[in-house]
Amino acid sequence: MKFLFIMNPVSGGKNKGTWETAIRDYFRDSPHKCEIYSTNGENDAESLRYWVDDWKPDKVVAVGGDGTLKQAAEILLHKNIPLAVFPAGSANGMARELQMPQSAEECFKVLFEGEARPTDIIRINERQICLHLSDIGLNAQLVKYFEENDVRGKIGYAREVLKVLWKRTLMNVRIKKGDETIVRNAFMVVLANASMYGTGARINPMGDLHDGLFEVVILRKLSLTELFKMLFLNRPFNPKKTEVLQADLVSLDIRKRAYFQIDGEYLGKTTRVTARIEKAALMLIFPPGHPSLAS
């Protein structure tokens, strides 16, 4: 078998030499072949398409965070090539959703013993894809702060959270789903393919990566307790403060420009977002025994 590893050398702000060494050591005496592609921000999409189309790997592995995984996924959409993720980034939300282990040794077990399954993605504004969670409002504002500031440790993290909470803004959002249109005032609206943030906070208990639907989660009320629950605790949100809609196609119109992010990448402010499901668009590798394999 042939394995293509896509590695972001600066993902998470750490040198990925340890992961690269582990990969090369693992395959040194193996009958399988492996290649490592290190992204550099220049023509990566074109280069990766060449590796996938010409070298024809049997499996692809994203070694990094959500950004590296998304970069790999964009190349593999609607191709029958399984994709795994080794969590080596600063934002590993999808790896957490997949219950990926942290050690290289255990990740290799998943690569060889896990099960590849067709997985849905969300198409955002017809140009971007969302594997995990996209949102407008409060969390996107946090993503912006974290991108712009060197935030380290829980104290620094909490400090930024308090800044955002102090500046929080209630949005007026018009949500169109089929023939139904609703208007809500909300601090945050999430387009959720998955169920939880990388912190473990379960924003979307209905999340299912294989059901042909995504959820629109509307956070209508907010307190300091709810915000810290989102960031630090593996606990569900208060259902009295949230509203959840299931959909395969929606549009959001926001009265005033709002912060917007997809899979942990801040994309500026916007007044309109469209989203539609693409069923079974990506072959993702799940660890043996993952709950979604039973559905």
C-alpha positions as YAML, in Angstrom:
chain: A
units: angstrom
residues:
- id: 1
  name: MET
  ca: [0.00, 0.00, 0.00]
- id: 2
  name: LYS
  ca: [1.02, 3.61, -0.58]
- id: 3
  name: PHE
  ca: [0.52, 6.31, 2.05]
- id: 4
  name: LEU
  ca: [0.73, 10.05, 1.47]
- id: 5
  name: PHE
  ca: [1.31, 12.16, 4.60]
- id: 6
  name: ILE
  ca: [0.46, 15.85, 4.35]
- id: 7
  name: MET
  ca: [2.31, 17.76, 7.03]
- id: 8
  name: ASN
  ca: [2.11, 21.41, 8.03]
- id: 9
  name: PRO
  ca: [5.58, 22.10, 9.50]
- id: 10
  name: VAL
  ca: [4.36, 25.12, 11.50]
- id: 11
  name: SER
  ca: [0.93, 23.84, 12.56]
- id: 12
  name: GLY
  ca: [0.46, 24.54, 16.25]
- id: 13
  name: GLY
  ca: [3.61, 26.64, 16.29]
- id: 14
  name: LYS
  ca: [5.74, 23.56, 16.96]
- id: 15
  name: ASN
  ca: [8.35, 21.75, 14.93]
- id: 16
  name: LYS
  ca: [6.85, 18.62, 13.41]
- id: 17
  name: GLY
  ca: [10.18, 16.81, 13.39]
- id: 18
  name: THR
  ca: [8.99, 14.36, 16.04]
- id: 19
  name: TRP
  ca: [6.03, 13.29, 13.91]
- id: 20
  name: GLU
  ca: [8.13, 13.08, 10.76]
- id: 21
  name: THR
  ca: [10.71, 10.93, 12.55]
- id: 22
  name: ALA
  ca: [7.97, 8.64, 13.86]
- id: 23
  name: ILE
  ca: [6.52, 8.23, 10.36]
- id: 24
  name: ARG
  ca: [9.86, 7.46, 8.72]
- id: 25
  name: ASP
  ca: [10.83, 5.05, 11.51]
- id: 26
  name: TYR
  ca: [7.51, 3.23, 11.21]
- id: 27
  name: PHE
  ca: [7.82, 2.70, 7.45]
- id: 28
  name: ARG
  ca: [11.59, 2.07, 7.33]
- id: 29
  name: ASP
  ca: [11.24, -1.73, 7.49]
- id: 30
  name: SER
  ca: [7.69, -1.86, 6.19]
- id: 31
  name: PRO
  ca: [6.59, -3.39, 2.87]
- id: 32
  name: HIS
  ca: [4.42, -0.31, 2.41]
- id: 33
  name: LYS
  ca: [5.53, 2.91, 0.74]
- id: 34
  name: CYS
  ca: [5.15, 6.38, 2.19]
- id: 35
  name: GLU
  ca: [5.76, 9.93, 1.01]
- id: 36
  name: ILE
  ca: [5.67, 13.07, 3.14]
- id: 37
  name: TYR
  ca: [4.52, 16.34, 1.60]
- id: 38
  name: SER
  ca: [5.28, 19.44, 3.70]
- id: 39
  name: THR
  ca: [3.02, 22.37, 2.92]
- id: 40
  name: ASN
  ca: [4.66, 25.73, 2.27]
- id: 41
  name: GLY
  ca: [1.74, 27.99, 1.39]
- id: 42
  name: GLU
  ca: [2.74, 28.17, -2.28]
- id: 43
  name: ASN
  ca: [0.86, 26.10, -4.87]
- id: 44
  name: ASP
  ca: [0.04, 23.45, -2.26]
- id: 45
  name: ALA
  ca: [-3.32, 22.62, -3.84]
- id: 46
  name: GLU
  ca: [-1.74, 22.05, -7.26]
- id: 47
  name: SER
  ca: [1.09, 19.98, -5.80]
- id: 48
  name: LEU
  ca: [-1.26, 17.85, -3.73]
- id: 49
  name: ARG
  ca: [-3.50, 17.18, -6.72]
- id: 50
  name: TYR
  ca: [-0.43, 15.94, -8.56]
- id: 51
  name: TRP
  ca: [0.49, 13.58, -5.72]
- id: 52
  name: VAL
  ca: [-3.05, 12.24, -5.45]
- id: 53
  name: ASP
  ca: [-3.76, 11.90, -9.18]
- id: 54
  name: ASP
  ca: [-0.32, 10.70, -10.32]
- id: 55
  name: TRP
  ca: [1.14, 8.82, -7.36]
- id: 56
  name: LYS
  ca: [-2.29, 7.37, -6.48]
- id: 57
  name: PRO
  ca: [-1.94, 6.76, -2.73]
- id: 58
  name: ASP
  ca: [-4.14, 4.14, -1.11]
- id: 59
  name: LYS
  ca: [-4.57, 6.32, 1.98]
- id: 60
  name: VAL
  ca: [-3.83, 9.94, 2.86]
- id: 61
  name: VAL
  ca: [-2.98, 11.28, 6.32]
- id: 62
  name: ALA
  ca: [-3.20, 14.92, 7.43]
- id: 63
  name: VAL
  ca: [-0.56, 15.53, 10.12]
- id: 64
  name: GLY
  ca: [-1.59, 18.80, 11.72]
- id: 65
  name: GLY
  ca: [-4.72, 20.57, 12.90]
- id: 66
  name: ASP
  ca: [-8.10, 21.34, 11.40]
- id: 67
  name: GLY
  ca: [-6.53, 23.54, 8.72]
- id: 68
  name: THR
  ca: [-4.26, 20.78, 7.44]
- id: 69
  name: LEU
  ca: [-7.14, 18.30, 7.48]
- id: 70
  name: LYS
  ca: [-9.32, 20.69, 5.50]
- id: 71
  name: GLN
  ca: [-6.52, 21.24, 2.98]
- id: 72
  name: ALA
  ca: [-6.28, 17.49, 2.41]
- id: 73
  name: ALA
  ca: [-10.06, 17.07, 2.29]
- id: 74
  name: GLU
  ca: [-10.45, 19.66, -0.47]
- id: 75
  name: ILE
  ca: [-8.24, 17.51, -2.71]
- id: 76
  name: LEU
  ca: [-9.99, 14.25, -1.81]
- id: 77
  name: LEU
  ca: [-13.64, 15.27, -2.14]
- id: 78
  name: HIS
  ca: [-15.68, 12.67, -4.02]
- id: 79
  name: LYS
  ca: [-12.65, 10.41, -4.42]
- id: 80
  name: ASN
  ca: [-12.65, 6.93, -2.94]
- id: 81
  name: ILE
  ca: [-9.39, 7.52, -1.03]
- id: 82
  name: PRO
  ca: [-9.55, 7.20, 2.77]
- id: 83
  name: LEU
  ca: [-8.29, 10.17, 4.79]
- id: 84
  name: ALA
  ca: [-6.98, 10.01, 8.36]
- id: 85
  name: VAL
  ca: [-5.86, 12.78, 10.70]
- id: 86
  name: PHE
  ca: [-2.97, 12.68, 13.17]
- id: 87
  name: PRO
  ca: [-3.66, 15.49, 15.69]
- id: 88
  name: ALA
  ca: [-0.57, 17.70, 15.56]
- id: 89
  name: GLY
  ca: [-2.04, 21.20, 15.39]
- id: 90
  name: SER
  ca: [-3.14, 23.93, 17.74]
- id: 91
  name: ALA
  ca: [-6.79, 23.36, 16.77]
- id: 92
  name: ASN
  ca: [-7.69, 19.66, 16.60]
- id: 93
  name: GLY
  ca: [-11.48, 19.84, 16.74]
- id: 94
  name: MET
  ca: [-12.19, 17.20, 14.10]
- id: 95
  name: ALA
  ca: [-9.55, 14.85, 15.53]
- id: 96
  name: ARG
  ca: [-11.34, 15.12, 18.86]
- id: 97
  name: GLU
  ca: [-14.67, 14.43, 17.16]
- id: 98
  name: LEU
  ca: [-13.13, 11.31, 15.62]
- id: 99
  name: GLN
  ca: [-11.65, 10.32, 19.02]
- id: 100
  name: MET
  ca: [-8.17, 10.10, 17.54]
- id: 101
  name: PRO
  ca: [-5.39, 9.16, 19.99]
- id: 102
  name: GLN
  ca: [-2.54, 11.55, 20.73]
- id: 103
  name: SER
  ca: [0.45, 9.24, 20.34]
- id: 104
  name: ALA
  ca: [1.98, 8.35, 16.98]
- id: 105
  name: GLU
  ca: [1.95, 4.64, 17.83]
- id: 106
  name: GLU
  ca: [-1.79, 4.62, 18.49]
- id: 107
  name: CYS
  ca: [-2.47, 6.76, 15.42]
- id: 108
  name: PHE
  ca: [-0.74, 4.17, 13.23]
- id: 109
  name: LYS
  ca: [-3.06, 1.52, 14.68]
- id: 110
  name: VAL
  ca: [-6.04, 3.60, 13.60]
- id: 111
  name: LEU
  ca: [-4.52, 4.07, 10.14]
- id: 112
  name: PHE
  ca: [-4.28, 0.30, 9.60]
- id: 113
  name: GLU
  ca: [-7.13, -1.02, 11.75]
- id: 114
  name: GLY
  ca: [-9.68, 1.79, 11.53]
- id: 115
  name: GLU
  ca: [-12.68, 1.87, 9.22]
- id: 116
  name: ALA
  ca: [-13.11, 4.30, 6.32]
- id: 117
  name: ARG
  ca: [-16.64, 5.58, 6.00]
- id: 118
  name: PRO
  ca: [-18.32, 8.09, 3.63]
- id: 119
  name: THR
  ca: [-18.79, 11.32, 5.57]
- id: 120
  name: ASP
  ca: [-20.83, 14.46, 4.90]
- id: 121
  name: ILE
  ca: [-19.38, 17.93, 4.52]
- id: 122
  name: ILE
  ca: [-21.06, 21.35, 4.46]
- id: 123
  name: ARG
  ca: [-20.56, 23.54, 1.40]
- id: 124
  name: ILE
  ca: [-20.33, 27.16, 2.60]
- id: 125
  name: ASN
  ca: [-21.06, 30.03, 0.18]
- id: 126
  name: GLU
  ca: [-20.42, 27.56, -2.66]
- id: 127
  name: ARG
  ca: [-16.66, 28.20, -2.30]
- id: 128
  name: GLN
  ca: [-15.57, 26.76, 1.03]
- id: 129
  name: ILE
  ca: [-16.08, 23.44, 2.77]
- id: 130
  name: CYS
  ca: [-16.75, 22.82, 6.44]
- id: 131
  name: LEU
  ca: [-15.88, 19.45, 7.95]
- id: 132
  name: HIS
  ca: [-16.48, 20.33, 11.56]
- id: 133
  name: LEU
  ca: [-18.11, 23.59, 12.74]
- id: 134
  name: SER
  ca: [-18.61, 27.01, 11.22]
- id: 135
  name: ASP
  ca: [-20.13, 29.95, 13.07]
- id: 136
  name: ILE
  ca: [-20.88, 33.65, 13.07]
- id: 137
  name: GLY
  ca: [-20.67, 35.82, 16.15]
- id: 138
  name: LEU
  ca: [-18.99, 35.15, 19.45]
- id: 139
  name: ASN
  ca: [-16.80, 32.11, 18.80]
- id: 140
  name: ALA
  ca: [-15.61, 33.53, 15.47]
- id: 141
  name: GLN
  ca: [-14.59, 36.67, 17.36]
- id: 142
  name: LEU
  ca: [-12.58, 34.47, 19.73]
- id: 143
  name: VAL
  ca: [-10.90, 32.76, 16.77]
- id: 144
  name: LYS
  ca: [-9.91, 36.20, 15.45]
- id: 145
  name: TYR
  ca: [-8.39, 37.19, 18.81]
- id: 146
  name: PHE
  ca: [-6.44, 33.94, 19.07]
- id: 147
  name: GLU
  ca: [-5.08, 34.33, 15.52]
- id: 148
  name: GLU
  ca: [-3.94, 37.88, 16.22]
- id: 149
  name: ASN
  ca: [-2.48, 37.31, 19.68]
- id: 150
  name: ASP
  ca: [0.03, 34.83, 21.05]
- id: 151
  name: VAL
  ca: [-2.29, 33.31, 23.64]
- id: 152
  name: ARG
  ca: [-0.63, 30.71, 25.86]
- id: 153
  name: GLY
  ca: [-1.87, 28.80, 28.87]
- id: 154
  name: LYS
  ca: [-5.27, 28.74, 30.51]
- id: 155
  name: ILE
  ca: [-4.78, 32.13, 32.17]
- id: 156
  name: GLY
  ca: [-4.07, 33.82, 28.85]
- id: 157
  name: TYR
  ca: [-6.94, 31.92, 27.26]
- id: 158
  name: ALA
  ca: [-9.34, 33.01, 30.01]
- id: 159
  name: ARG
  ca: [-8.18, 36.62, 29.69]
- id: 160
  name: GLU
  ca: [-9.10, 36.70, 26.00]
- id: 161
  name: VAL
  ca: [-12.44, 35.06, 26.73]
- id: 162
  name: LEU
  ca: [-13.29, 37.80, 29.21]
- id: 163
  name: LYS
  ca: [-12.37, 40.47, 26.66]
- id: 164
  name: VAL
  ca: [-14.71, 38.95, 24.09]
- id: 165
  name: LEU
  ca: [-17.50, 38.47, 26.62]
- id: 166
  name: TRP
  ca: [-17.23, 42.11, 27.60]
- id: 167
  name: LYS
  ca: [-17.57, 43.18, 23.94]
- id: 168
  name: ARG
  ca: [-20.21, 40.62, 22.96]
- id: 169
  name: THR
  ca: [-22.79, 41.76, 20.45]
- id: 170
  name: LEU
  ca: [-26.31, 40.49, 19.91]
- id: 171
  name: MET
  ca: [-26.93, 39.82, 16.21]
- id: 172
  name: ASN
  ca: [-30.19, 40.02, 14.32]
- id: 173
  name: VAL
  ca: [-30.22, 37.02, 11.97]
- id: 174
  name: ARG
  ca: [-32.75, 35.99, 9.32]
- id: 175
  name: ILE
  ca: [-32.60, 32.23, 8.73]
- id: 176
  name: LYS
  ca: [-34.21, 30.79, 5.60]
- id: 177
  name: LYS
  ca: [-34.77, 27.03, 5.45]
- id: 178
  name: GLY
  ca: [-36.87, 25.89, 2.51]
- id: 179
  name: ASP
  ca: [-40.16, 27.79, 2.60]
- id: 180
  name: GLU
  ca: [-39.66, 28.72, 6.25]
- id: 181
  name: THR
  ca: [-38.02, 31.95, 7.38]
- id: 182
  name: ILE
  ca: [-37.36, 32.84, 11.00]
- id: 183
  name: VAL
  ca: [-35.71, 35.85, 12.61]
- id: 184
  name: ARG
  ca: [-33.69, 35.51, 15.79]
- id: 185
  name: ASN
  ca: [-31.56, 37.68, 18.03]
- id: 186
  name: ALA
  ca: [-28.48, 35.64, 18.92]
- id: 187
  name: PHE
  ca: [-24.94, 35.91, 20.20]
- id: 188
  name: MET
  ca: [-23.81, 33.09, 17.95]
- id: 189
  name: VAL
  ca: [-25.18, 30.90, 15.15]
- id: 190
  name: VAL
  ca: [-23.36, 27.64, 14.43]
- id: 191
  name: LEU
  ca: [-23.50, 25.56, 11.26]
- id: 192
  name: ALA
  ca: [-22.63, 22.19, 12.76]
- id: 193
  name: ASN
  ca: [-21.64, 19.08, 10.86]
- id: 194
  name: ALA
  ca: [-20.08, 17.64, 14.02]
- id: 195
  name: SER
  ca: [-21.13, 17.70, 17.66]
- id: 196
  name: MET
  ca: [-18.39, 19.35, 19.73]
- id: 197
  name: TYR
  ca: [-15.74, 22.02, 19.78]
- id: 198
  name: GLY
  ca: [-12.08, 21.10, 20.17]
- id: 199
  name: THR
  ca: [-12.37, 21.92, 23.87]
- id: 200
  name: GLY
  ca: [-14.90, 19.10, 24.24]
- id: 201
  name: ALA
  ca: [-17.92, 21.35, 24.74]
- id: 202
  name: ARG
  ca: [-20.88, 19.63, 23.06]
- id: 203
  name: ILE
  ca: [-22.60, 22.41, 21.15]
- id: 204
  name: ASN
  ca: [-24.66, 20.02, 18.99]
- id: 205
  name: PRO
  ca: [-25.89, 16.81, 20.66]
- id: 206
  name: MET
  ca: [-27.68, 15.89, 17.40]
- id: 207
  name: GLY
  ca: [-24.45, 15.92, 15.39]
- id: 208
  name: ASP
  ca: [-24.07, 12.99, 13.00]
- id: 209
  name: LEU
  ca: [-21.45, 13.01, 10.26]
- id: 210
  name: HIS
  ca: [-23.38, 10.52, 8.12]
- id: 211
  name: ASP
  ca: [-27.06, 11.55, 8.26]
- id: 212
  name: GLY
  ca: [-27.22, 13.87, 5.24]
- id: 213
  name: LEU
  ca: [-28.10, 16.82, 7.47]
- id: 214
  name: PHE
  ca: [-26.39, 19.54, 9.47]
- id: 215
  name: GLU
  ca: [-27.64, 21.52, 12.43]
- id: 216
  name: VAL
  ca: [-28.14, 25.27, 12.82]
- id: 217
  name: VAL
  ca: [-27.49, 25.97, 16.50]
- id: 218
  name: ILE
  ca: [-28.72, 29.36, 17.70]
- id: 219
  name: LEU
  ca: [-27.24, 30.62, 20.97]
- id: 220
  name: ARG
  ca: [-29.87, 33.11, 22.11]
- id: 221
  name: LYS
  ca: [-28.71, 33.81, 25.66]
- id: 222
  name: LEU
  ca: [-25.23, 33.97, 27.09]
- id: 223
  name: SER
  ca: [-23.61, 34.08, 30.48]
- id: 224
  name: LEU
  ca: [-20.04, 33.73, 31.69]
- id: 225
  name: THR
  ca: [-20.89, 30.18, 32.76]
- id: 226
  name: GLU
  ca: [-22.10, 29.26, 29.27]
- id: 227
  name: LEU
  ca: [-19.04, 30.74, 27.62]
- id: 228
  name: PHE
  ca: [-16.59, 28.88, 29.84]
- id: 229
  name: LYS
  ca: [-18.61, 25.72, 29.30]
- id: 230
  name: MET
  ca: [-18.07, 26.17, 25.57]
- id: 231
  name: LEU
  ca: [-14.33, 26.61, 25.96]
- id: 232
  name: PHE
  ca: [-13.26, 24.36, 28.80]
- id: 233
  name: LEU
  ca: [-15.87, 21.79, 29.80]
- id: 234
  name: ASN
  ca: [-17.11, 18.63, 28.12]
- id: 235
  name: ARG
  ca: [-20.72, 19.41, 28.99]
- id: 236
  name: PRO
  ca: [-23.79, 20.14, 26.86]
- id: 237
  name: PHE
  ca: [-25.13, 23.65, 26.48]
- id: 238
  name: ASN
  ca: [-28.26, 24.68, 28.34]
- id: 239
  name: PRO
  ca: [-31.10, 23.78, 25.93]
- id: 240
  name: LYS
  ca: [-33.18, 26.66, 27.33]
- id: 241
  name: LYS
  ca: [-30.61, 29.06, 25.92]
- id: 242
  name: THR
  ca: [-30.16, 27.40, 22.53]
- id: 243
  name: GLU
  ca: [-32.36, 26.49, 19.57]
- id: 244
  name: VAL
  ca: [-31.45, 23.77, 17.07]
- id: 245
  name: LEU
  ca: [-32.75, 23.37, 13.51]
- id: 246
  name: GLN
  ca: [-31.89, 20.48, 11.20]
- id: 247
  name: ALA
  ca: [-31.40, 21.27, 7.54]
- id: 248
  name: ASP
  ca: [-29.72, 20.31, 4.30]
- id: 249
  name: LEU
  ca: [-29.82, 23.85, 2.90]
- id: 250
  name: VAL
  ca: [-30.03, 27.24, 4.65]
- id: 251
  name: SER
  ca: [-29.16, 30.88, 4.17]
- id: 252
  name: LEU
  ca: [-28.33, 33.35, 6.93]
- id: 253
  name: ASP
  ca: [-28.72, 37.10, 6.53]
- id: 254
  name: ILE
  ca: [-27.25, 39.22, 9.32]
- id: 255
  name: ARG
  ca: [-28.39, 42.80, 9.78]
- id: 256
  name: LYS
  ca: [-24.90, 44.05, 10.69]
- id: 257
  name: ARG
  ca: [-21.55, 42.59, 9.67]
- id: 258
  name: ALA
  ca: [-20.58, 39.76, 12.01]
- id: 259
  name: TYR
  ca: [-17.42, 37.74, 12.71]
- id: 260
  name: PHE
  ca: [-17.28, 34.52, 10.67]
- id: 261
  name: GLN
  ca: [-15.11, 31.39, 10.88]
- id: 262
  name: ILE
  ca: [-14.95, 27.93, 9.30]
- id: 263
  name: ASP
  ca: [-13.19, 25.03, 11.04]
- id: 264
  name: GLY
  ca: [-11.10, 27.37, 13.17]
- id: 265
  name: GLU
  ca: [-10.08, 29.74, 10.35]
- id: 266
  name: TYR
  ca: [-11.22, 33.34, 10.72]
- id: 267
  name: LEU
  ca: [-12.61, 34.68, 7.43]
- id: 268
  name: GLY
  ca: [-13.51, 38.27, 8.31]
- id: 269
  name: LYS
  ca: [-16.92, 39.83, 8.79]
- id: 270
  name: THR
  ca: [-19.98, 39.02, 6.72]
- id: 271
  name: THR
  ca: [-23.67, 39.79, 6.35]
- id: 272
  name: ARG
  ca: [-24.65, 36.62, 4.47]
- id: 273
  name: VAL
  ca: [-23.81, 32.92, 4.65]
- id: 274
  name: THR
  ca: [-25.26, 30.05, 2.62]
- id: 275
  name: ALA
  ca: [-24.80, 26.40, 3.53]
- id: 276
  name: ARG
  ca: [-25.79, 23.11, 1.94]
- id: 277
  name: ILE
  ca: [-24.92, 19.52, 2.74]
- id: 278
  name: GLU
  ca: [-22.83, 17.36, 0.43]
- id: 279
  name: LYS
  ca: [-23.65, 13.80, 1.37]
- id: 280
  name: ALA
  ca: [-20.93, 11.17, 1.65]
- id: 281
  name: ALA
  ca: [-18.42, 13.53, 0.05]
- id: 282
  name: LEU
  ca: [-15.31, 12.37, 1.91]
- id: 283
  name: MET
  ca: [-13.93, 9.01, 3.03]
- id: 284
  name: LEU
  ca: [-12.78, 9.50, 6.63]
- id: 285
  name: ILE
  ca: [-11.00, 6.89, 8.73]
- id: 286
  name: PHE
  ca: [-12.57, 6.29, 12.15]
- id: 287
  name: PRO
  ca: [-10.90, 4.46, 15.05]
- id: 288
  name: PRO
  ca: [-12.24, 0.95, 15.75]
- id: 289
  name: GLY
  ca: [-15.26, 1.15, 18.03]
- id: 290
  name: HIS
  ca: [-16.11, 4.77, 17.26]
- id: 291
  name: PRO
  ca: [-19.81, 5.35, 18.09]
- id: 292
  name: SER
  ca: [-20.66, 6.59, 14.60]
- id: 293
  name: LEU
  ca: [-19.63, 3.24, 13.09]
- id: 294
  name: ALA
  ca: [-22.61, 1.65, 14.79]
- id: 295
  name: SER
  ca: [-25.12, 3.96, 13.10]
...
